[in-house]
Coordinates of C-alpha atoms in Angstrom, one line a residue:
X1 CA 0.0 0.0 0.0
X2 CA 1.2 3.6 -1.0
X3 CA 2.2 5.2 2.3
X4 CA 0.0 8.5 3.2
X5 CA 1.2 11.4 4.6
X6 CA -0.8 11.8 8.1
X7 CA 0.5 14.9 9.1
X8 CA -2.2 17.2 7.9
X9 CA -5.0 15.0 9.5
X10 CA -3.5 15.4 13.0
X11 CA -6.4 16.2 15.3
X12 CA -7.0 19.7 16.7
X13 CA -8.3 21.4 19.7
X14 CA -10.5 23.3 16.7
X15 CA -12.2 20.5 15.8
X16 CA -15.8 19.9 16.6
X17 CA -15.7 16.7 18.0
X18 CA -12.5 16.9 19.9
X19 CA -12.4 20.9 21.2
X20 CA -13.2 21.7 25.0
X21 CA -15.7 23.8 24.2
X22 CA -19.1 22.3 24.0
X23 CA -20.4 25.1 21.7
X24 CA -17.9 24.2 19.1
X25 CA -18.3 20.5 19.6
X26 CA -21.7 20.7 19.2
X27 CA -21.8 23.1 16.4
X28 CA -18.4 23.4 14.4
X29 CA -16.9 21.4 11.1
X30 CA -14.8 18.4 11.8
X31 CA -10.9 18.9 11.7
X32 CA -10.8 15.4 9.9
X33 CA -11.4 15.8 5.9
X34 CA -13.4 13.6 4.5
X35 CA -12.2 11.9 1.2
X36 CA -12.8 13.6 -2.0
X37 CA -14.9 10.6 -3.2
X38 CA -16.7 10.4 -0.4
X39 CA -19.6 13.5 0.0
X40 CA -20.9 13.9 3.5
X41 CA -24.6 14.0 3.9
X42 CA -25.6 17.2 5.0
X43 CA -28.6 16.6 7.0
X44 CA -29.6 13.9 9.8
X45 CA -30.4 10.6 8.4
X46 CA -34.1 9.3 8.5
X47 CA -35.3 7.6 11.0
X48 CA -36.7 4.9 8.8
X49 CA -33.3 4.5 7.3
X50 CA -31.8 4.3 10.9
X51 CA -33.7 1.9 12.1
X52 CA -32.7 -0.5 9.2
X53 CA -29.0 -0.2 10.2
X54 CA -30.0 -0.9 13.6
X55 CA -32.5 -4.1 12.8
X56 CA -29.3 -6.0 10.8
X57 CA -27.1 -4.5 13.0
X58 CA -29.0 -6.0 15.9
X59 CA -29.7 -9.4 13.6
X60 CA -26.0 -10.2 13.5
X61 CA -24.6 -8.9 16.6
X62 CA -27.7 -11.5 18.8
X63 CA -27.0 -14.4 16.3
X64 CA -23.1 -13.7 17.2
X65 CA -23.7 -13.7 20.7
X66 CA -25.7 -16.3 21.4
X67 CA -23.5 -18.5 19.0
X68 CA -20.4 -17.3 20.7
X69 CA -22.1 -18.3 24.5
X70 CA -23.6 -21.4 23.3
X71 CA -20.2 -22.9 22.0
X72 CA -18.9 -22.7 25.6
X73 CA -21.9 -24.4 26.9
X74 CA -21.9 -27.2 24.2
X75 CA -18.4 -27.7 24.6
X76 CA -18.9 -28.4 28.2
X77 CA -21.6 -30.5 27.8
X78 CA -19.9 -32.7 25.7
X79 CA -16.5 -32.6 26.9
X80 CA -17.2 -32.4 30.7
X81 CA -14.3 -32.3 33.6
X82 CA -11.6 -30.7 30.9
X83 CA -11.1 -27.1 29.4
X84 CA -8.9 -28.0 26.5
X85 CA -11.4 -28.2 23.5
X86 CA -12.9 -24.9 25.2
X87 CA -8.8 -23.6 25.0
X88 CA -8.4 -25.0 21.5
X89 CA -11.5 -23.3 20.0
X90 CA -10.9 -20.2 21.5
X91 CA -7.3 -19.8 21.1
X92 CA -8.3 -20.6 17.2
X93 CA -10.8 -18.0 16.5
X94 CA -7.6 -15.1 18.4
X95 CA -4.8 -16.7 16.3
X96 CA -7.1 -16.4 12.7
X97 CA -8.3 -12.9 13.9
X98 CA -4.5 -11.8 14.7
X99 CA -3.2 -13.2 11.0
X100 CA -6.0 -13.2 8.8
X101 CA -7.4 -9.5 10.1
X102 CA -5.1 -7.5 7.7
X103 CA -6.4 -9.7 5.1
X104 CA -10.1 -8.5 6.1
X105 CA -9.2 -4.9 6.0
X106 CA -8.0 -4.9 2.6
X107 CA -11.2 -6.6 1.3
X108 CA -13.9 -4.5 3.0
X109 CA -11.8 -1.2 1.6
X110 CA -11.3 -2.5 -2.0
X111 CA -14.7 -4.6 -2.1
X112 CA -18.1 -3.1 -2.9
X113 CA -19.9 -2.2 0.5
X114 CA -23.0 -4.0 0.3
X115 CA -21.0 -7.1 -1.7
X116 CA -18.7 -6.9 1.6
X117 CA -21.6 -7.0 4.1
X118 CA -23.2 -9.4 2.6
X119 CA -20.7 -11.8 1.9
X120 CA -20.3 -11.2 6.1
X121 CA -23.7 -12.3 6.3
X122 CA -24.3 -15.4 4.4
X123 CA -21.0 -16.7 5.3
X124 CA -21.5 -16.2 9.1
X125 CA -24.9 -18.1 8.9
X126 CA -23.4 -21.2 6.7
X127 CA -20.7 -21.5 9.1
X128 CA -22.8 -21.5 12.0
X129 CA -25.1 -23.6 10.8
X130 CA -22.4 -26.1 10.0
X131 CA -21.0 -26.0 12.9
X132 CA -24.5 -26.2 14.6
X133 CA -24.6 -29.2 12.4
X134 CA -21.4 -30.9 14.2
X135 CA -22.6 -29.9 17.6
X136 CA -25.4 -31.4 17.4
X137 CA -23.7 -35.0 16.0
X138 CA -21.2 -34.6 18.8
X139 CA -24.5 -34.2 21.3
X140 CA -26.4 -37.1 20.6
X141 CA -23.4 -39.4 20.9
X142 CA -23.6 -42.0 17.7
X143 CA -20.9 -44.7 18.3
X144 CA -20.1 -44.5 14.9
X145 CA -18.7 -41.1 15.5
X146 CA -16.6 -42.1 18.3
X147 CA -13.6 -42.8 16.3
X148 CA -13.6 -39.2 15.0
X149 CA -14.2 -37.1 17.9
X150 CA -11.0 -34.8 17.1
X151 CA -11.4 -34.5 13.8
X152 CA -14.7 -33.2 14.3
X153 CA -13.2 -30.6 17.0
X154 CA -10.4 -29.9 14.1
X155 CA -13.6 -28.8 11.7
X156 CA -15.3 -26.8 14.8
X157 CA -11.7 -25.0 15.8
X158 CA -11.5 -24.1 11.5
X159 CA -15.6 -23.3 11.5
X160 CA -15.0 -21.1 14.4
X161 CA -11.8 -19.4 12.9
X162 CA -14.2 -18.4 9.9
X163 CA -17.2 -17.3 11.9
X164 CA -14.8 -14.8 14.0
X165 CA -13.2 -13.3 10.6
X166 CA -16.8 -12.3 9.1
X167 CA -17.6 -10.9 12.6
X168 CA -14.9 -8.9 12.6
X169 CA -15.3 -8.0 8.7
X170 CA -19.6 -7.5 9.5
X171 CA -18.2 -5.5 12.8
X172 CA -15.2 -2.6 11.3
X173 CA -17.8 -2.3 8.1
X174 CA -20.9 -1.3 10.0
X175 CA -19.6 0.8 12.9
X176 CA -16.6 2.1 11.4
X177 CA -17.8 2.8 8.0
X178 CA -21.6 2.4 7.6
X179 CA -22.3 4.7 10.1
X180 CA -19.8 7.8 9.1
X181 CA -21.1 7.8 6.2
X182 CA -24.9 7.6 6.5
X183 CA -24.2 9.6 9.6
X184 CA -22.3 12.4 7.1
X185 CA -21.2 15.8 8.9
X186 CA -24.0 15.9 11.2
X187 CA -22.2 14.8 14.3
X188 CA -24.6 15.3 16.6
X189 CA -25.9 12.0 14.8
X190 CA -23.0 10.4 14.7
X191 CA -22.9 10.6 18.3
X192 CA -26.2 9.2 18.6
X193 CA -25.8 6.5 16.1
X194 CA -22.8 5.1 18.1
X195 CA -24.3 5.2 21.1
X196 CA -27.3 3.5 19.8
X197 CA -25.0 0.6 17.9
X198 CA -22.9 0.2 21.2
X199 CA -26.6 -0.5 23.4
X200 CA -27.5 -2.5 20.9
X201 CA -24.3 -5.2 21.6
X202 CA -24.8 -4.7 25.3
X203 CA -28.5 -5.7 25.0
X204 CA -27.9 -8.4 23.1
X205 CA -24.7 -9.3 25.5
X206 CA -26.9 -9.3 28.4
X207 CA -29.9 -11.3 26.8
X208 CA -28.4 -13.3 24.1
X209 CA -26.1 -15.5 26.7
X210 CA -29.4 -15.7 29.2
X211 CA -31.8 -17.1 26.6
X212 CA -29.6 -19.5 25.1
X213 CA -28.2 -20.8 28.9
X214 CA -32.3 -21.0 29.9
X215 CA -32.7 -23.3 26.9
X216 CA -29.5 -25.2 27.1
X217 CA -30.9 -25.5 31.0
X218 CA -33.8 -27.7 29.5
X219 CA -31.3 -29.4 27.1
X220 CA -28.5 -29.4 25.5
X221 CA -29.7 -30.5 21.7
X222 CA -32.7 -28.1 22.0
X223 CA -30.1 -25.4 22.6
X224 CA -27.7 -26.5 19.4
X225 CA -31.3 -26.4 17.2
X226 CA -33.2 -23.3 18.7
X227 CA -29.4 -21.7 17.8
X228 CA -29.7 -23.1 14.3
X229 CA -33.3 -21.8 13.8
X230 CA -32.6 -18.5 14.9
X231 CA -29.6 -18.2 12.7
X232 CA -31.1 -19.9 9.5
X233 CA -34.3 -17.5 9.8
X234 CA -32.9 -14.0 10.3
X235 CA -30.5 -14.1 7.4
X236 CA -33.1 -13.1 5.4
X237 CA -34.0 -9.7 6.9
X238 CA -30.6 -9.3 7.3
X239 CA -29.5 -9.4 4.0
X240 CA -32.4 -7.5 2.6
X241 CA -32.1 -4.3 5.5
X242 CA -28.7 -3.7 4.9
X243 CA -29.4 -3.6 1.4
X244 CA -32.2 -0.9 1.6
X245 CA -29.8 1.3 3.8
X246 CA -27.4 1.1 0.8
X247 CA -29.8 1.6 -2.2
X248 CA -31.0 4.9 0.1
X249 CA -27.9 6.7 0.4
X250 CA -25.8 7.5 -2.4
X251 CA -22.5 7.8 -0.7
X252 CA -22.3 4.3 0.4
X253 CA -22.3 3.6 -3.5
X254 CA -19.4 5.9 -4.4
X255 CA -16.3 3.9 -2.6
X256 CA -13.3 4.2 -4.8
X257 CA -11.6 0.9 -5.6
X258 CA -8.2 -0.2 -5.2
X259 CA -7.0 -3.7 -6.2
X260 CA -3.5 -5.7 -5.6
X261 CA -2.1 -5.5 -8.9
X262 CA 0.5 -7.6 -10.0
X263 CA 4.2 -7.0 -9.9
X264 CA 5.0 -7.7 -13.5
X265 CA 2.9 -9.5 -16.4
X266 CA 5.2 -12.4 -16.7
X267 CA 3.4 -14.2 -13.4
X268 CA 0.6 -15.4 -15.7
X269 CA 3.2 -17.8 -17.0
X270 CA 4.0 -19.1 -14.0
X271 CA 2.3 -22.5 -12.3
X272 CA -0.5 -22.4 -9.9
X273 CA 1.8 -22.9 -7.1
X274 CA 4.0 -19.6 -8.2
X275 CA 1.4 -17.9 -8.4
X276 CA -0.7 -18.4 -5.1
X277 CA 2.9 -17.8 -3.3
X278 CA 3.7 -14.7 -4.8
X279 CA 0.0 -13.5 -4.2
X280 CA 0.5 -14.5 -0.3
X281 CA 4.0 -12.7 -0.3
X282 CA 2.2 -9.6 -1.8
X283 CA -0.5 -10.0 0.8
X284 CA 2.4 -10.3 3.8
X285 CA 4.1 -7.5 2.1
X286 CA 0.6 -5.4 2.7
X287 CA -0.3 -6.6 5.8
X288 CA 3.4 -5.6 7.5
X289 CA 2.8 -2.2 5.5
X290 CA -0.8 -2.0 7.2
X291 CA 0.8 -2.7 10.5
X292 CA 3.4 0.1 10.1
X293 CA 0.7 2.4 8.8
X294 CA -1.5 1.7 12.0
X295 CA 1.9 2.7 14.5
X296 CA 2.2 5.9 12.2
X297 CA -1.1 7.0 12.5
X298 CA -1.9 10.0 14.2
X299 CA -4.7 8.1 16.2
X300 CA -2.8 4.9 17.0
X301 CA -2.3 5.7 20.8
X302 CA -5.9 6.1 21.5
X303 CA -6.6 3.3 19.4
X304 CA -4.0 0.9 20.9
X305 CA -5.1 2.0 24.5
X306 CA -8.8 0.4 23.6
X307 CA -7.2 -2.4 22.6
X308 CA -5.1 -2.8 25.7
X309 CA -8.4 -2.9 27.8
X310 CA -8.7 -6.7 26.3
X311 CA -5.8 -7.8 27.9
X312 CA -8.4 -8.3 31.5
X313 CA -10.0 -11.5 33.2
X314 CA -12.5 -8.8 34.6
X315 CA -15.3 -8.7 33.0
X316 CA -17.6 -11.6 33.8
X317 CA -16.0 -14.1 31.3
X318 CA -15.5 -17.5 31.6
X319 CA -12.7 -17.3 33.4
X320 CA -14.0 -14.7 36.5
X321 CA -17.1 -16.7 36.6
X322 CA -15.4 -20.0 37.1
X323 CA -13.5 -18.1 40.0
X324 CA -16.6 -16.8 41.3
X325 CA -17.8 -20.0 42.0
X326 CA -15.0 -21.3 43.7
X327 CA -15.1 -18.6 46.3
X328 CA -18.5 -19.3 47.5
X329 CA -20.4 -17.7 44.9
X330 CA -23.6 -19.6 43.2
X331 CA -24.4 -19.2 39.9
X332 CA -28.0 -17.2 40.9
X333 CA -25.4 -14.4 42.4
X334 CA -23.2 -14.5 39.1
X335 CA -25.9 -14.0 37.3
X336 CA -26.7 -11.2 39.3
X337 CA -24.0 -9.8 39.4
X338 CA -23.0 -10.1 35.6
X339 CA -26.5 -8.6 34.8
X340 CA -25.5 -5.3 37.1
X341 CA -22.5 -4.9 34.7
X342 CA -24.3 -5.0 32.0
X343 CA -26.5 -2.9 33.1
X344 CA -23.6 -0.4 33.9
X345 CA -22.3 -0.5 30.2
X346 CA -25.8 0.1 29.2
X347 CA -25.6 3.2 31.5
X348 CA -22.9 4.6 29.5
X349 CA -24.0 4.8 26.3
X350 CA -25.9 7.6 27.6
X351 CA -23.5 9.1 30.2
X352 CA -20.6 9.5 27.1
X353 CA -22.0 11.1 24.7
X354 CA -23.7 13.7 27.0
X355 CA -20.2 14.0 28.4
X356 CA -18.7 14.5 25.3
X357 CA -21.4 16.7 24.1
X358 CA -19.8 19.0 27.0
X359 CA -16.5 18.7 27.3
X360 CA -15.7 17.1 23.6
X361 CA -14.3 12.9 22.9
X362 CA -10.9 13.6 24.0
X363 CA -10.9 15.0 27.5
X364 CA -14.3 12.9 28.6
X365 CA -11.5 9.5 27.4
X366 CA -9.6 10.8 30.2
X367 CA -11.8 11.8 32.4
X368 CA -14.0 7.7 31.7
X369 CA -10.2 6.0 31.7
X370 CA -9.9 7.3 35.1
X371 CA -12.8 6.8 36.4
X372 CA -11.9 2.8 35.5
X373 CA -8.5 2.4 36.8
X374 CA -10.0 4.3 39.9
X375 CA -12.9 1.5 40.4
X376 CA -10.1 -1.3 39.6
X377 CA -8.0 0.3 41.9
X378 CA -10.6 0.3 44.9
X379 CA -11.6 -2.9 44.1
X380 CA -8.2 -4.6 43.9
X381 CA -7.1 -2.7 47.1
X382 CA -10.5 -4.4 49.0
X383 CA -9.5 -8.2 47.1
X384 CA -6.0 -7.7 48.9
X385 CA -7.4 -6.1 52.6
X386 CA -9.0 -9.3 52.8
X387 CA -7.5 -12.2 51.8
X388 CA -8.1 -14.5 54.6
X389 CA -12.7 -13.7 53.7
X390 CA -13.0 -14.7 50.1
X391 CA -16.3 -13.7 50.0
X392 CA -15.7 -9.9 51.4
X393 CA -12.4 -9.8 49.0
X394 CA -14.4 -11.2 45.9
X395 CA -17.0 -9.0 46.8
X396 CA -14.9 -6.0 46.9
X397 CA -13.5 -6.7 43.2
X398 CA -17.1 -7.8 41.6
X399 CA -18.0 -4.1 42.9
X400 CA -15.2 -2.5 41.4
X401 CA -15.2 -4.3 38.0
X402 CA -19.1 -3.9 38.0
X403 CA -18.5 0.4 38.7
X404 CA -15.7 0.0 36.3
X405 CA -17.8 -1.1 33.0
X406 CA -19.0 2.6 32.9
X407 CA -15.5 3.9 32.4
X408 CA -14.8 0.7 29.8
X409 CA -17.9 1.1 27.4
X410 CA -17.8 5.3 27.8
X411 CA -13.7 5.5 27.3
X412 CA -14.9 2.5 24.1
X413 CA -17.4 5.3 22.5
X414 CA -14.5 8.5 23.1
X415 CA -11.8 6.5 21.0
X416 CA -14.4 5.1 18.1
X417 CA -15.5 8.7 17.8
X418 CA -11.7 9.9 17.1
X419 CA -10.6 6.9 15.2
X420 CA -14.2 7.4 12.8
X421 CA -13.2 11.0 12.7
X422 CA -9.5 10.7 12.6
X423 CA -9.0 7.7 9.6
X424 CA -9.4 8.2 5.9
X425 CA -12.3 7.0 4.7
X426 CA -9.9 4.3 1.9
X427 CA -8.0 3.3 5.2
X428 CA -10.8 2.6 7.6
X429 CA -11.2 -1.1 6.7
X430 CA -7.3 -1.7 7.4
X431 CA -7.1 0.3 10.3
X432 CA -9.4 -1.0 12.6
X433 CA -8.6 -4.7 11.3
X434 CA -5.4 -4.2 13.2
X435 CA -6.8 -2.7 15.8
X436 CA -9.1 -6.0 15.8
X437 CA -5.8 -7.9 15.8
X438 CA -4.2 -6.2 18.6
X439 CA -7.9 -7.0 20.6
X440 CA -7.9 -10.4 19.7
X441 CA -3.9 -10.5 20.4
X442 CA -4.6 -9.1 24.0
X443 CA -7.5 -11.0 24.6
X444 CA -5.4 -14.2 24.0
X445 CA -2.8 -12.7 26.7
X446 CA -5.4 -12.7 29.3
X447 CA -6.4 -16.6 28.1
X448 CA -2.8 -17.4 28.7
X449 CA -2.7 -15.7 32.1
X450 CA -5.3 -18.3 33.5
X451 CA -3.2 -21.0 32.1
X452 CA 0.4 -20.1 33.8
X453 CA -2.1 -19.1 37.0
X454 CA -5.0 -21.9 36.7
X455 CA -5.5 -22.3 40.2
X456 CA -8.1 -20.3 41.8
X457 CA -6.4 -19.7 44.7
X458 CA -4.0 -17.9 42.2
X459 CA -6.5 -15.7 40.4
X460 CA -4.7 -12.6 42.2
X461 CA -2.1 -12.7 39.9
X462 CA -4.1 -12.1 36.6
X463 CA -6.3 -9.7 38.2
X464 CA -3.8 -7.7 38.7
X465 CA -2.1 -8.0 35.9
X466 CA -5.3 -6.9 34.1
X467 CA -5.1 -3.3 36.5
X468 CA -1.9 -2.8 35.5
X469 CA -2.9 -3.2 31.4
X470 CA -5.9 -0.5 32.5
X471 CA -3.3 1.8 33.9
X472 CA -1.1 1.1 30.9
X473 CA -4.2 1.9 28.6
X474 CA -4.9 5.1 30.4
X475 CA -1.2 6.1 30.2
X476 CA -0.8 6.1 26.6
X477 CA -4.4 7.9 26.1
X478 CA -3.0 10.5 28.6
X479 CA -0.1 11.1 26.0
X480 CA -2.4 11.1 23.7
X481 CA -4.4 14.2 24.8
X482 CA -1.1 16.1 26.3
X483 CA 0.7 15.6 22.6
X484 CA -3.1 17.3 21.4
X485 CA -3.9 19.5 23.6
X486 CA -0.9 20.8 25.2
X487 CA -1.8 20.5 28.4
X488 CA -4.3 18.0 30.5
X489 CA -6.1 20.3 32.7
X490 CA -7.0 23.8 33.0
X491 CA -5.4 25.7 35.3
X492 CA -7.0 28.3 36.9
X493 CA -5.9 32.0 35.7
X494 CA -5.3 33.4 38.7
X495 CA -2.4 30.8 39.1
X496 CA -1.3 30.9 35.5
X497 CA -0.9 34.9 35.7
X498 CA 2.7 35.7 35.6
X499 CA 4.0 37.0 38.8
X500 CA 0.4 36.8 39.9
X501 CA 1.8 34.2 43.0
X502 CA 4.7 35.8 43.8
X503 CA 2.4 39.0 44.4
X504 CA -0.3 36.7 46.2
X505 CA 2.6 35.4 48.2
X506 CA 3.9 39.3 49.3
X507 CA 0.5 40.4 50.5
X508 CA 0.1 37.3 52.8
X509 CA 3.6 38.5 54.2
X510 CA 2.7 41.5 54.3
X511 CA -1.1 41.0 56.1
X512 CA 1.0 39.1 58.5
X513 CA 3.6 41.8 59.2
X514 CA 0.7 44.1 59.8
X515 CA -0.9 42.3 62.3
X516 CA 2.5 41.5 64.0
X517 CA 2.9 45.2 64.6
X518 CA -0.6 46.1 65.7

């Protein structure tokens, strides 16, 4: 890929979305260009074409879900009293996401969008249905299967590795392309439109996982086939919404296209096996460019500090609900207490974009990254004050994490706003592929914590290395706004006079001499 120069697209205090001053971030014209192929709409999209985005949006992100839930369920069912499957099919779907993202980048910026989002679609549903399919066979236990039990997990782990690619490719299209440009230069909308996508995933995070455990609760198969039904009938409306949204607005149509062209015309003469290498060496070649291009970008530090929030085991996974349990914990009070979580995330897709309506994306990502490493913080502080009462200590860190998903999910919408405002429209596919891979590469890190430390009694140890990625994250978004805005709080004028202390300081000393005398 042609290397850009960034320089120009460095963000500003001036800019609407990312200046202090809520007039102007209410009000003003983005700092970010927009490309010259690309024409902003001028006026807030319709409703009606709104809530199509959000009906396929919502389509795909509950079928994801519920897939992505039911897997660990199903797994346990039918390999009970071991982790590994669980550990091979999830450490599948982070490795394809980490190698195959840059790959997924350059097809949904060259590709047709609707062609891109669609593919997404139908692909999603055929794999899930297959691997619905395989589920099930494992489920019912025929014995002539038994003699092909791995091979079977071998197709699930390479099923599962596809399913996550055309998440992540439905995923960075939508929210990090769709939505700018139906949204336009109305950002105000944009704002909304965000936050509306982002309650979207939390409902169907908080619902999703409950209706699919209720029904694997009755049984297992019924689960593996309500999951199939579900996915096999809303392919249709998804395909068809996302196609109305595109038909509707003209500037989704008007994506300029750039292909991989070859390095000289003598490769047609090569074999098949010359040619599918140099095509991969080409791809390599790109997706090493892509990753340089992402470190060189003028938004990579807020962008790699969302990502560093993945490297955590708190946040109601697996993994903190398994040690939940083990502390004294039933699974009524997980579920509790995961619900309250969600509910908090929910929360702030209100509280951040009200705060950035006030204050502008930039400083309210400081202001929400504190706020989490300060609930973490209390929490973790609480978890170590008590360590002979696990239930007080666990107690203490469930209600820091829970206060903490406020921070996450706000801190999330700051940095989506500035990398939607801050990439090139003919970049956004690659860049927030790699940021996908860096997610995926850090969510593996915290998967590999709980293997050196599997023991619950050891769960100290990745809690807090997962504070100390949170403070890391909030470190390099801090740079982030000092290399922007010069400064990272206001000081009050009376203090940044010149000589306005020194003179302070003299009449003290002199109010004091004064009152010596009299």
């Amino acid at each position: 890929m042609t290397s850009r120069t960034t320089g120009s697209l460095t963000p500003s205090e001036h800019s609407s979305l990312l200046s202090a001053d809520p007039e102007a971030a209410g009000h003003g014209h983005s700092t970010f260009p927009h490309s010259q192929h690309e024409h902003p709409i001028t006026s807030t999209p319709p409703r009606r074409l709104a809530r199509r985005l959000y009906i396929s949006h919502f389509l795909s992100t509950w079928n994801s879900r519920v897939f992505e839930f039911g897997t660990v369920l199903y797994l346990a069912s039918i390999y009970p009293g071991t982790l590994l499957p669980m550990s091979i099919y999830a450490l599948s779907r982070g490795v394809a996401a980490i190698l195959l993202a840059p790959a997924v980048g350059h097809y949904i910026d060259t590709g047709n969008r609707l062609q891109v989002v669609r593919v997404s679609i139908v692909l999603q549903r055929i794999v899930v249905a297959a691997s619905c399919l395989i589920f099930y066979l494992l489920a019912i236990e025929l014995p002539v299967l038994s003699g092909i039990d791995n091979i079977l997990l071998v197709a699930l782990a390479l099923l599962a590795c596809s399913e996550k690619l055309c998440s992540i490719m439905n995923l960075v299209s939508v929210e990090r392309d769709w939505v700018v440009v139906v949204a336009g230069n109305d950002h105000d909308s944009l704002r909304t439109m965000n936050a509306q996508m982002r309650r979207i995933d939390l409902i169907c995070k908080l619902i999703g996982p409950l209706a699919i455990a209720l029904v694997d609760g009755v049984s297992t198969k019924i689960a593996i086939l309500f999951n199939l039904g579900m996915n096999i009938c809303s392919v249709v409306v998804e395909y068809f919404s996302i196609a109305r949204v595109y038909y509707e607005v003209p500037e989704l149509q008007s994506k300029t296209k750039t292909y991989i062209e070859s390095q000289n015309t003598e490769s047609d003469q090569h074999n098949r096996v010359a040619r599918l290498w140099n095509y991969w060496y080409r791809l390599a070649q790109k997706a090493l460019g892509d990753f340089a291009s992402y470190f060189r970008h003028p938004v990579f530090l807020p962008s790699f500090a969302g990502a560093f929030l993945y490297l955590t085991v708190l946040s109601f996974a697996g993994q903190m609900v398994t040690w939940l349990l083990s502390t004294g914990y039933d699974s009524t009070q997980v579920g509790i207490a995961r619900t309250l979580a969600v509910v908090f995330e929910v929360l702030a897709t209100w509280i951040a974009p009200w705060l950035m309506g006030r204050i502008g994306p930039t400083r309210a990502g400081l202001w929400l990254a504190n706020w989490q490493i300060a609930s973490l913080v209390a929490g973790m502080s609480i978890f170590w004050m008590f360590p002979d009462q696990p239930l007080i200590s666990a107690s203490g860190l469930v209600g820091g994490t829970i206060l903490s998903r406020v921070g996450l999910r706000g801190f999330d919408l700051c940095v989506q706003i500035l990398v939607q405002e801050g990439v090139e429209v003919e970049n956004r596919g690659n860049f927030s592929s790699i940021e996908a891979a860096w997610q995926n590469a850090f969510e593996i890190g915290s998967f590999i914590s709980t293997i050196v430390f599997s023991r619950p009694e050891q769960f100290e140890w990745p809690a807090l290395i997962s504070v100390i990625a949170v403070g890391l994250a909030g470190i390099l978004y801090t740079v982030f706004v000092r290399i922007q805005r010069g400064h990272l709080i206001h000081v009050p004028k009376w203090i940044a006079a010149p000589g306005m202390l020194q003179q302070t300081r003299e009449r003290c000393i002199e109010r004091i001499s004064s009152a010596s005398d009299f």
